[in-house]
CSV table of C-alpha atoms in Angstrom, one decimal:
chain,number,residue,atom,x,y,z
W,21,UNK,CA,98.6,48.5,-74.2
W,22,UNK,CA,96.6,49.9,-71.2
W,23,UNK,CA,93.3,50.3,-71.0
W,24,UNK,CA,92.1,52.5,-73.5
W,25,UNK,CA,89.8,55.4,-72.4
W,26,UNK,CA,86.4,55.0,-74.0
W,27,UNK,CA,84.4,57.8,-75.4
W,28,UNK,CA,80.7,57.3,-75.7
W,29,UNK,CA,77.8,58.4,-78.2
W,30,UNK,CA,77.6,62.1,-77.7
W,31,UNK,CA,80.7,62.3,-75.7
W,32,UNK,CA,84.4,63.8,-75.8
W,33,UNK,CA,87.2,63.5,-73.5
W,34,UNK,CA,90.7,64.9,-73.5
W,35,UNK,CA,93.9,63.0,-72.6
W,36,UNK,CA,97.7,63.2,-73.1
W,37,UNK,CA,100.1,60.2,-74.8
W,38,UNK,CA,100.6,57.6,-74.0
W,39,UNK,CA,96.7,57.1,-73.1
W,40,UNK,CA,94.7,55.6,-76.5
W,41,UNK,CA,90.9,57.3,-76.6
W,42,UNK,CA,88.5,54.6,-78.5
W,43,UNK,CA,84.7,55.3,-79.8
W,44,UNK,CA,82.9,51.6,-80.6
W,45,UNK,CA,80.8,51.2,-83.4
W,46,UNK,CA,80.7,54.9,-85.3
W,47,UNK,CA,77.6,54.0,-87.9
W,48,UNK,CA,76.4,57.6,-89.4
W,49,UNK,CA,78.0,59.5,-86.5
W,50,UNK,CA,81.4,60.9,-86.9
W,51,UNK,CA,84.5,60.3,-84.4
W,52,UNK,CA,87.0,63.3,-84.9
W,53,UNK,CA,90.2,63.2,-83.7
W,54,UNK,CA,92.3,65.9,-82.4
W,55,UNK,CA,96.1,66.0,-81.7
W,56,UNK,CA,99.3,68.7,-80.9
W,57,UNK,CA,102.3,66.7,-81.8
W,58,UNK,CA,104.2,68.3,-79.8
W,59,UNK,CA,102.1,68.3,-76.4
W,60,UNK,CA,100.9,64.7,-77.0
W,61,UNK,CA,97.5,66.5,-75.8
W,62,UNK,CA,94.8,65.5,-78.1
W,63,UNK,CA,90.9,64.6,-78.1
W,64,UNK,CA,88.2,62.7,-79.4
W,65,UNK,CA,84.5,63.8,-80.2
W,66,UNK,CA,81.8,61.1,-80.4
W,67,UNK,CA,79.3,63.9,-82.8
W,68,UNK,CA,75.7,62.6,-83.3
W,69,UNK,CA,74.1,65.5,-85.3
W,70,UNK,CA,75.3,68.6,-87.2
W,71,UNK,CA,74.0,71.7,-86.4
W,72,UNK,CA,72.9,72.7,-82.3
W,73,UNK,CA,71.0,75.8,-84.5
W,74,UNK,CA,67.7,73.9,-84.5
W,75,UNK,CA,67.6,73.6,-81.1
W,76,UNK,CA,68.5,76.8,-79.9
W,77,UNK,CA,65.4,77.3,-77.8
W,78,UNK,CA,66.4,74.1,-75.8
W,79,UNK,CA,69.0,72.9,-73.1
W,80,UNK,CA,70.8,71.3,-75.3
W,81,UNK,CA,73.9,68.8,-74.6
W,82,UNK,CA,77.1,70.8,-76.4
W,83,UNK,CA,78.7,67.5,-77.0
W,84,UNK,CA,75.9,66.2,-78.9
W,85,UNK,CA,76.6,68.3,-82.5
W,86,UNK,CA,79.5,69.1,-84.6
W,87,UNK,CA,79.2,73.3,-84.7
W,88,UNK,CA,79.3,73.1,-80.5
W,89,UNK,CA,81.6,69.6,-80.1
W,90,UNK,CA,84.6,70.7,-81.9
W,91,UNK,CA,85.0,74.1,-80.8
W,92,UNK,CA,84.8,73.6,-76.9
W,93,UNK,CA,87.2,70.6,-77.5
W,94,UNK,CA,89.7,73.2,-79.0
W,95,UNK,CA,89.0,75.5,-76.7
W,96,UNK,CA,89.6,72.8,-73.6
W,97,UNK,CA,92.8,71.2,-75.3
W,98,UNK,CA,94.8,74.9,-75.6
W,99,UNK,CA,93.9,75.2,-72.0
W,100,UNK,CA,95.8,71.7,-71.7
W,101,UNK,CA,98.5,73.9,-73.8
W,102,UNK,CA,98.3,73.0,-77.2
W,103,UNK,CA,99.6,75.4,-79.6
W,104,UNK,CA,97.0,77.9,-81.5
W,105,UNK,CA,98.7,76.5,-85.0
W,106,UNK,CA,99.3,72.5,-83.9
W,107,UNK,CA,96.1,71.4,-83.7
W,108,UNK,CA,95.5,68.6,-86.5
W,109,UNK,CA,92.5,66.5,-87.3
W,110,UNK,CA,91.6,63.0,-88.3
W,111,UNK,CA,87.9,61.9,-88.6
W,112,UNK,CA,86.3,58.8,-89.6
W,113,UNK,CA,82.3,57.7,-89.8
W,114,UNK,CA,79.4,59.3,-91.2
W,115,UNK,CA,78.4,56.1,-92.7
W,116,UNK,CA,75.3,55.3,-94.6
W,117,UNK,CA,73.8,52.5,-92.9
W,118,UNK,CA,71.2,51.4,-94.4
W,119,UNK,CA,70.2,51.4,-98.5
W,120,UNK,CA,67.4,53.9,-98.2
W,121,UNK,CA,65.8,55.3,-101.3
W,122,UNK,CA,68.1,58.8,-102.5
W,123,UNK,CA,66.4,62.0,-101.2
W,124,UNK,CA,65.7,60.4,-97.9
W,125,UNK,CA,66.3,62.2,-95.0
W,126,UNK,CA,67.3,59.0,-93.3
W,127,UNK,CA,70.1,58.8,-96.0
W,128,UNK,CA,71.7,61.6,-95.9
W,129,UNK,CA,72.4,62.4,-92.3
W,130,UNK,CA,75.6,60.7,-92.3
W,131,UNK,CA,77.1,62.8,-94.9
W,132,UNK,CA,75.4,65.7,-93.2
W,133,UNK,CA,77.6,64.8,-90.6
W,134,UNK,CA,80.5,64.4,-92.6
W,135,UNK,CA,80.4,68.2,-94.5
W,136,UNK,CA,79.4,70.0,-91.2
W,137,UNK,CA,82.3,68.4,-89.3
W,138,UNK,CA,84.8,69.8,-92.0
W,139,UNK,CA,82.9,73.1,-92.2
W,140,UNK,CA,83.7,73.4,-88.8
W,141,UNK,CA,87.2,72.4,-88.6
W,142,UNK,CA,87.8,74.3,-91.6
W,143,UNK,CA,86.7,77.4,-90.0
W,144,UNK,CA,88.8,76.8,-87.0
W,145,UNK,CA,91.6,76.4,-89.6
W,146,UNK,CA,91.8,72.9,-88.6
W,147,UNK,CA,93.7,71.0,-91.2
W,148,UNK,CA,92.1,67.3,-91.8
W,149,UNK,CA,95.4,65.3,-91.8
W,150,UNK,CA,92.9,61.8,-92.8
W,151,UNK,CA,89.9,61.1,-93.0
W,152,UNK,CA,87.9,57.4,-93.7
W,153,UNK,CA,84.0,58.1,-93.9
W,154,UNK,CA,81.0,57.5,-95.9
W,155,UNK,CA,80.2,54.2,-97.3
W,156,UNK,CA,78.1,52.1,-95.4
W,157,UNK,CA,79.9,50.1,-92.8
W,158,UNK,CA,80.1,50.9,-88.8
W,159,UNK,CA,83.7,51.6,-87.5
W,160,UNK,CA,85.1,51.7,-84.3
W,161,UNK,CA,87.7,54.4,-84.1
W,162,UNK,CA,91.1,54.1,-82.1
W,163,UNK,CA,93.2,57.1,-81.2
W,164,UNK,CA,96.8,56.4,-80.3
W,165,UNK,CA,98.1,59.9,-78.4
W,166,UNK,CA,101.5,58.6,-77.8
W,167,UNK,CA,102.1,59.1,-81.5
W,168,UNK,CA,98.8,60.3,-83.0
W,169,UNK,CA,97.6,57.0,-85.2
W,170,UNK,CA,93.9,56.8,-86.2
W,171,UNK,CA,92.8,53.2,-86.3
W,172,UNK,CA,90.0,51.8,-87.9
W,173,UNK,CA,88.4,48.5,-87.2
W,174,UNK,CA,85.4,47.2,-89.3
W,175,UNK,CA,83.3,43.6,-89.3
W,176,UNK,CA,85.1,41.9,-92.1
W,177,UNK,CA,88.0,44.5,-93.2
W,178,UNK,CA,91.2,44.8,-92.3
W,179,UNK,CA,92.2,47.1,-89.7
W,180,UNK,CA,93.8,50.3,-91.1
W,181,UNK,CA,95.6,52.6,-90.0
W,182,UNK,CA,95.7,56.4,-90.8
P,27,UNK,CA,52.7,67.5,-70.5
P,28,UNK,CA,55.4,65.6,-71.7
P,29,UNK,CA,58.5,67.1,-74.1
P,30,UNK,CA,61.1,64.2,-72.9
P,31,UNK,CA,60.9,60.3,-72.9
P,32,UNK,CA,62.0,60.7,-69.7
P,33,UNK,CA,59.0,62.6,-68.3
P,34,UNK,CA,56.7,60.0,-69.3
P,35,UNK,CA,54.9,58.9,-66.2
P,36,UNK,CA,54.0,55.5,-64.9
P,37,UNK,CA,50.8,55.6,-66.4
P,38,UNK,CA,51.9,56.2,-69.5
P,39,UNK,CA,54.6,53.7,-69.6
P,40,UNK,CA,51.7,51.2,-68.6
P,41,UNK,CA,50.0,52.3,-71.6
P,42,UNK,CA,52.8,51.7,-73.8
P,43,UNK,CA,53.8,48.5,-72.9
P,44,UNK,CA,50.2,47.3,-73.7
P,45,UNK,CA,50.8,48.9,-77.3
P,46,UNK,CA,54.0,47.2,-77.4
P,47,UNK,CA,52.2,44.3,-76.3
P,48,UNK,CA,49.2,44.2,-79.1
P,49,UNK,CA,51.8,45.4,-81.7
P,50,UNK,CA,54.2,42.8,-80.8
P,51,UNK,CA,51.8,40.3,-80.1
P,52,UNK,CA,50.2,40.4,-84.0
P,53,UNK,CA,54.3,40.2,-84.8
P,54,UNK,CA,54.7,36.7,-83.1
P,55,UNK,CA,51.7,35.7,-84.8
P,56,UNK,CA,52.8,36.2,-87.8
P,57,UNK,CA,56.4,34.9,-87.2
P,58,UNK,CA,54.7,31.4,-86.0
P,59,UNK,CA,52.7,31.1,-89.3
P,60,UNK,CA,55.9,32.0,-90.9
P,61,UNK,CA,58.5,29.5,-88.8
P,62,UNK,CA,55.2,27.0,-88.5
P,63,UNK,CA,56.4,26.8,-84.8
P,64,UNK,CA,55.4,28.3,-81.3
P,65,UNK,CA,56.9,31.4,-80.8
P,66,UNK,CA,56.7,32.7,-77.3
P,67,UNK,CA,57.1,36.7,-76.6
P,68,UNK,CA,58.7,38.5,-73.4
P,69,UNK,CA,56.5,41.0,-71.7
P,70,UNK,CA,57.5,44.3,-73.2
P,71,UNK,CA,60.1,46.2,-71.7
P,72,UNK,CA,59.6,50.0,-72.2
P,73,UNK,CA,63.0,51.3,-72.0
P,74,UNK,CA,64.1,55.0,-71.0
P,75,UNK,CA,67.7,54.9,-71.7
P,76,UNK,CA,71.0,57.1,-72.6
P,77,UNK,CA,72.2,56.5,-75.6
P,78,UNK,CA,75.3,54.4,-75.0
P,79,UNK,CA,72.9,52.0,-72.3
P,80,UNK,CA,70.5,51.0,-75.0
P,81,UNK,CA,73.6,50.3,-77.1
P,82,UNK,CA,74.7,47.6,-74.1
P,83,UNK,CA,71.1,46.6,-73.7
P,84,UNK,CA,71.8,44.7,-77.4
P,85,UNK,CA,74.3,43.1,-76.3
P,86,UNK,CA,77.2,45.7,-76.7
P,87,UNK,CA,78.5,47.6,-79.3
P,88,UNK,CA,80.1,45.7,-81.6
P,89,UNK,CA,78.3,42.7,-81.7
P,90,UNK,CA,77.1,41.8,-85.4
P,91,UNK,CA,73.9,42.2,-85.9
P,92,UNK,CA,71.2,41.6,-88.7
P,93,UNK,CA,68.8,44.4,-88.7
P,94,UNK,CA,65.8,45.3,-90.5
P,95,UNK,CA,64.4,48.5,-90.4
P,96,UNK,CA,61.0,49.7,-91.5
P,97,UNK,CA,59.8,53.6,-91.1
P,98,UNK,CA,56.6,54.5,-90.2
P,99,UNK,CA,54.1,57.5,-91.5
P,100,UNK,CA,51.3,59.8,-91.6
P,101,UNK,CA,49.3,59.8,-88.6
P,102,UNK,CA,52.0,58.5,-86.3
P,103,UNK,CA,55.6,58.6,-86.9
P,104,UNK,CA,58.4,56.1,-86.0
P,105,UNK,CA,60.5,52.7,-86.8
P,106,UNK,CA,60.8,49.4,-86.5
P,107,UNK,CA,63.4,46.9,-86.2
P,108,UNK,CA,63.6,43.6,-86.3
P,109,UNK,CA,67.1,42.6,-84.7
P,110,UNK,CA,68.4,38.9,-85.3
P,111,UNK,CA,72.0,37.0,-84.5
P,112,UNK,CA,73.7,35.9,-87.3
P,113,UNK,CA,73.6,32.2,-87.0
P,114,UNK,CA,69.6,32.4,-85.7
P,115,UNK,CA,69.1,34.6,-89.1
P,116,UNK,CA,70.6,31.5,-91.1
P,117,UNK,CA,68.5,29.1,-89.0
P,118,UNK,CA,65.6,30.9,-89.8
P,119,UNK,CA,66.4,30.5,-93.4
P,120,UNK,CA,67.4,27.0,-93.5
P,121,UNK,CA,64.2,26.1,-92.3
P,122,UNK,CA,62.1,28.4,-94.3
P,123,UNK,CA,64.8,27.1,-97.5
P,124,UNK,CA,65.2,23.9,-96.4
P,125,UNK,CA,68.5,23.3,-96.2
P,126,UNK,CA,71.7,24.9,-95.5
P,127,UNK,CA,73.6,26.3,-98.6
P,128,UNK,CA,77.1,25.6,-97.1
P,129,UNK,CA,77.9,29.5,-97.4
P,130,UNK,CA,79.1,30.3,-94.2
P,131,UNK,CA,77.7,33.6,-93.5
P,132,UNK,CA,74.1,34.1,-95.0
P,133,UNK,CA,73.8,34.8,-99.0
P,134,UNK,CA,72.1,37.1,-100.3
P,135,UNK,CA,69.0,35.2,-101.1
P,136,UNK,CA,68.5,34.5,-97.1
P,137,UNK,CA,69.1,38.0,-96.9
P,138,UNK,CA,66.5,39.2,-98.7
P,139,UNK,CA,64.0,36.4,-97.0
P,140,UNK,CA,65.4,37.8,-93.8
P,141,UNK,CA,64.7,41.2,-95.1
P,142,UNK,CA,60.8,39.7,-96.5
P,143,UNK,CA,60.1,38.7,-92.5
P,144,UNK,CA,61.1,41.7,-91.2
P,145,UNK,CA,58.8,43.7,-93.2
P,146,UNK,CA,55.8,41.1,-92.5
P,147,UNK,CA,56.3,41.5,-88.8
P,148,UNK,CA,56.9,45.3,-88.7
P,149,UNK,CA,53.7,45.6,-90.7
P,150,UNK,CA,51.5,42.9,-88.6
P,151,UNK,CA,53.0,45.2,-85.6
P,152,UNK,CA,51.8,49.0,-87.0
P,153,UNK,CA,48.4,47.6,-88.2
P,154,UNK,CA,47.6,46.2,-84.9
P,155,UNK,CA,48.4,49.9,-83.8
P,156,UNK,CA,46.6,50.8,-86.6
P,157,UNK,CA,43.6,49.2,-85.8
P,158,UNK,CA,43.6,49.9,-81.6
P,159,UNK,CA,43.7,53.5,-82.5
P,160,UNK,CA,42.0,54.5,-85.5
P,161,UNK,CA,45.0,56.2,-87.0
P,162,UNK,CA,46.2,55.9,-90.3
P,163,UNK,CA,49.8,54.6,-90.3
P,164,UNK,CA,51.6,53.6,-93.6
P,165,UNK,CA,55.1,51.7,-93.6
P,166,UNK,CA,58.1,52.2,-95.8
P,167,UNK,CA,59.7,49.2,-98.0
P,168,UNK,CA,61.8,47.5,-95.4
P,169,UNK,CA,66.0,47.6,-95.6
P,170,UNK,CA,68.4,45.7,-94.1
P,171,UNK,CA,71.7,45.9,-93.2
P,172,UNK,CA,74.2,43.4,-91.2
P,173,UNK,CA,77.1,45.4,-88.9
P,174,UNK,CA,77.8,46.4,-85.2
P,175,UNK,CA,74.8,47.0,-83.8
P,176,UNK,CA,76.1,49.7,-82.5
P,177,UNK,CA,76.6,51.2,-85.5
P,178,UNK,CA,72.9,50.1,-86.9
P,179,UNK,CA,71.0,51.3,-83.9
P,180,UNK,CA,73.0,55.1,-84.3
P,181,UNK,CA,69.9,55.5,-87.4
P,182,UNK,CA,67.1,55.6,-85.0
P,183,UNK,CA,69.6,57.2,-82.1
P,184,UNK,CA,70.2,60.4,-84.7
P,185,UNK,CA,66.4,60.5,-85.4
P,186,UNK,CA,65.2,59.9,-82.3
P,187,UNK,CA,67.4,61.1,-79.8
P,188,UNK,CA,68.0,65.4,-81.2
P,189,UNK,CA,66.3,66.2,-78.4
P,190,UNK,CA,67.2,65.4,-74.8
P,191,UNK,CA,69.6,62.8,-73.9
P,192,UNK,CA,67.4,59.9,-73.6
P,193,UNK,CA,65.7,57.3,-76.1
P,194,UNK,CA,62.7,55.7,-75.7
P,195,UNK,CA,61.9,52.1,-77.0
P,196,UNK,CA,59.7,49.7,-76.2
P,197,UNK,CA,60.9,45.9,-76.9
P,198,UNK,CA,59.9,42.5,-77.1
P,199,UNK,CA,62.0,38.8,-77.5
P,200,UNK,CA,60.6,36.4,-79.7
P,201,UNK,CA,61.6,32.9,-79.0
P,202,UNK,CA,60.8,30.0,-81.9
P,203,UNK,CA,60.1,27.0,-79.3
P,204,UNK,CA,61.4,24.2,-81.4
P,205,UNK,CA,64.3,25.3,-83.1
P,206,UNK,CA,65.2,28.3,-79.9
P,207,UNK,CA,65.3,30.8,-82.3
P,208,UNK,CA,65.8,34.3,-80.6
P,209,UNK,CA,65.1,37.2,-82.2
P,210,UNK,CA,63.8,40.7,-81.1
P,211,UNK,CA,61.9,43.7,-82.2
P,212,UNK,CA,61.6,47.3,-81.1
P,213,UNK,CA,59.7,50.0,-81.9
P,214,UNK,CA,60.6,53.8,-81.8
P,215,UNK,CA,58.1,56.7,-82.1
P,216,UNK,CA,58.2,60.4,-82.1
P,217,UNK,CA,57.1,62.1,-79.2
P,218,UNK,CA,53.9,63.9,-81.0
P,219,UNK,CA,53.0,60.3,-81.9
P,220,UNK,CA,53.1,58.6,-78.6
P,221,UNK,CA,50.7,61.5,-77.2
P,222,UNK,CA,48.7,61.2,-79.9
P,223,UNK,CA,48.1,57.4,-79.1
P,224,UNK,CA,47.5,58.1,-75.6
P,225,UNK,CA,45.1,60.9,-76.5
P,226,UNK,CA,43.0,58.2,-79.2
P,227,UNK,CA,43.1,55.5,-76.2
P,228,UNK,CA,41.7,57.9,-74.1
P,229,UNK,CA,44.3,59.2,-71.5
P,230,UNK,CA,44.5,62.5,-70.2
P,231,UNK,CA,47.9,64.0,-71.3
């Protein structure tokens, strides 16, 4: 395999197959993957926070949130020529990592995460092919574009594929 | 004024080293009573970094980890943890226990006494802050968690890193002398909180 093109924390980069995109260590952040099947074009998005609406009196860095992430990878991937209806997603993360009592907000950014990242996609009529988040393990996240494989590595699991 | 980490000025960077240094300083105490051995502490390192770099700093992404994690509240706002190796965690606890338990990762009673030291050291760190400044600080129950560091340190990267593109922590290594335990600690704090410090200890912001 050759060497895989690393996205980091707050990050996306495009590539075509056969090039494989990795993320390390997704804890409550969430790696999505994009792909067109038939372009081998696809993408991956390293998203830290939701919503950029918070902060929209700042500079902020687009890549950082899921409502800015996504949509400027779509936009830069059908400039790369994907098609309007082929773009699929895959998206794993959004963990919980550490047992904090319910109702903290410490808790519950991880699935904060998760439900603004499928708002989004879901608006962009995006459909979410597979999807392994939640629970409360980190995972890095592979992205195979030669045929569009999500793979999951974990301390102590097996590594699955999606 | 400062709204970044990153336009914190030397001054003030001096200024929170020697808070890292008290904190930390009250922390190694505390872990020597506990370990009954000489712990020696690094200078702090105050450390302005992107996201992925203080990542790398631990020793790179995946590495496993045992972390605890302690919030802290109401005049000053931040977190603490307490980062350990595996195999030093269940050093710690085989001396503490007194003997190995033949598991070979740690159970979950030498995770919870792992979890119990964390807690003692975070809160021997805030009330030294506590006491230098006058402010009242209170600190949440401790949790642990063992993973990919990585994936631990994205908690305080979400809550501390919204705005701008840089973190700010301020860390210290604890080494146990006789048994070359390694372990260290680093402390996170909210922007309003570290000018607020600066303000009590007198400098002009």
């Amino acid at each position: 395999m050759s060497q895989s093109i690393v996205i980091g924390i707050s990050d996306y980069k495009l590539a075509k197959g056969p090039e494989v995109l990795v993320t390390y260590a997704l804890g409550s952040c969430v790696g999505v993957c994009l792909y067109d099947k038939v372009s081998k074009v696809g993408g991956l998005s390293h998203i830290m926070l939701p919503d950029s609406t918070n902060f929209s009196n700042r500079d902020i860095n687009r890549k950082k949130f899921a409502d800015t992430a996504i949509v400027d990878l779509v936009d830069e991937m059908k400039r790369a020529g994907c098609g309007n209806n082929r773009i699929v997603a895959k998206i794993a993360g959004g963990a919980q990592m550490f047992e904090v009592q319910p109702g903290s907000k410490l808790g519950a950014i991880g699935e904060r995460n998760i439900v603004c990242v499928k708002q989004v996609l879901n608006q962009l009529r995006i459909p979410i092919l597979a999807e392994d988040t939640g629970l409360n393990f980190g995972r890095t996240q592979y992205f195979d574009l030669a045929t569009g494989i999500m793979k999951i590595q974990s301390l102590n699991r097996r590594i699955e594929e999606f | 004024m400062f709204e970044n980490y990153d336009e914190l000025n030397e001054m003030q960077i001096d200024m929170l080293r020697e808070i890292g240094n008290i904190g930390a300083g009250n922390a190694a105490t505390a872990l020597a009573t506990i370990l009954d051995e000489k712990v020696d502490m690094s200078v702090p390192s105050v450390r302005i970094t992107g996201f992925d770099e203080a990542v790398e700093n631990l020793g790179g992404a995946e590495t496993m980890t045992v972390a605890v994690l302690v919030n802290f509240s109401g005049d000053a706002h931040g977190m603490i943890m307490f980062l350990l190796n595996v195999e030093d965690a269940k050093s710690i606890m085989d001396i503490l226990v007194g003997e190995d338990d033949g598991e070979d990762g740690l159970s979950e009673m030498k995770i919870s006494g792992i979890k119990e030291i964390g807690n003692i050291l975070a809160s021997s760190y805030v009330n030294a802050i506590s006491a230098l400044t006058g402010l009242t600080i209170e600190v949440s129950v401790p949790y642990v968690a063992i993973d990919m560091v990585g994936a631990l340190m994205s908690v305080p990267i979400i809550e501390f890193g919204a705005i701008g593109d840089k973190l700010m922590f301020i860390e210290e290594n604890f080494l146990g002398e006789t048994n070359d335990l390694k372990s260290n600690m680093i402390m996170f704090a909210e922007i309003n909180t570290l000018k607020c410090i600066m303000q009590k200890l007198g400098l002009e912001i």
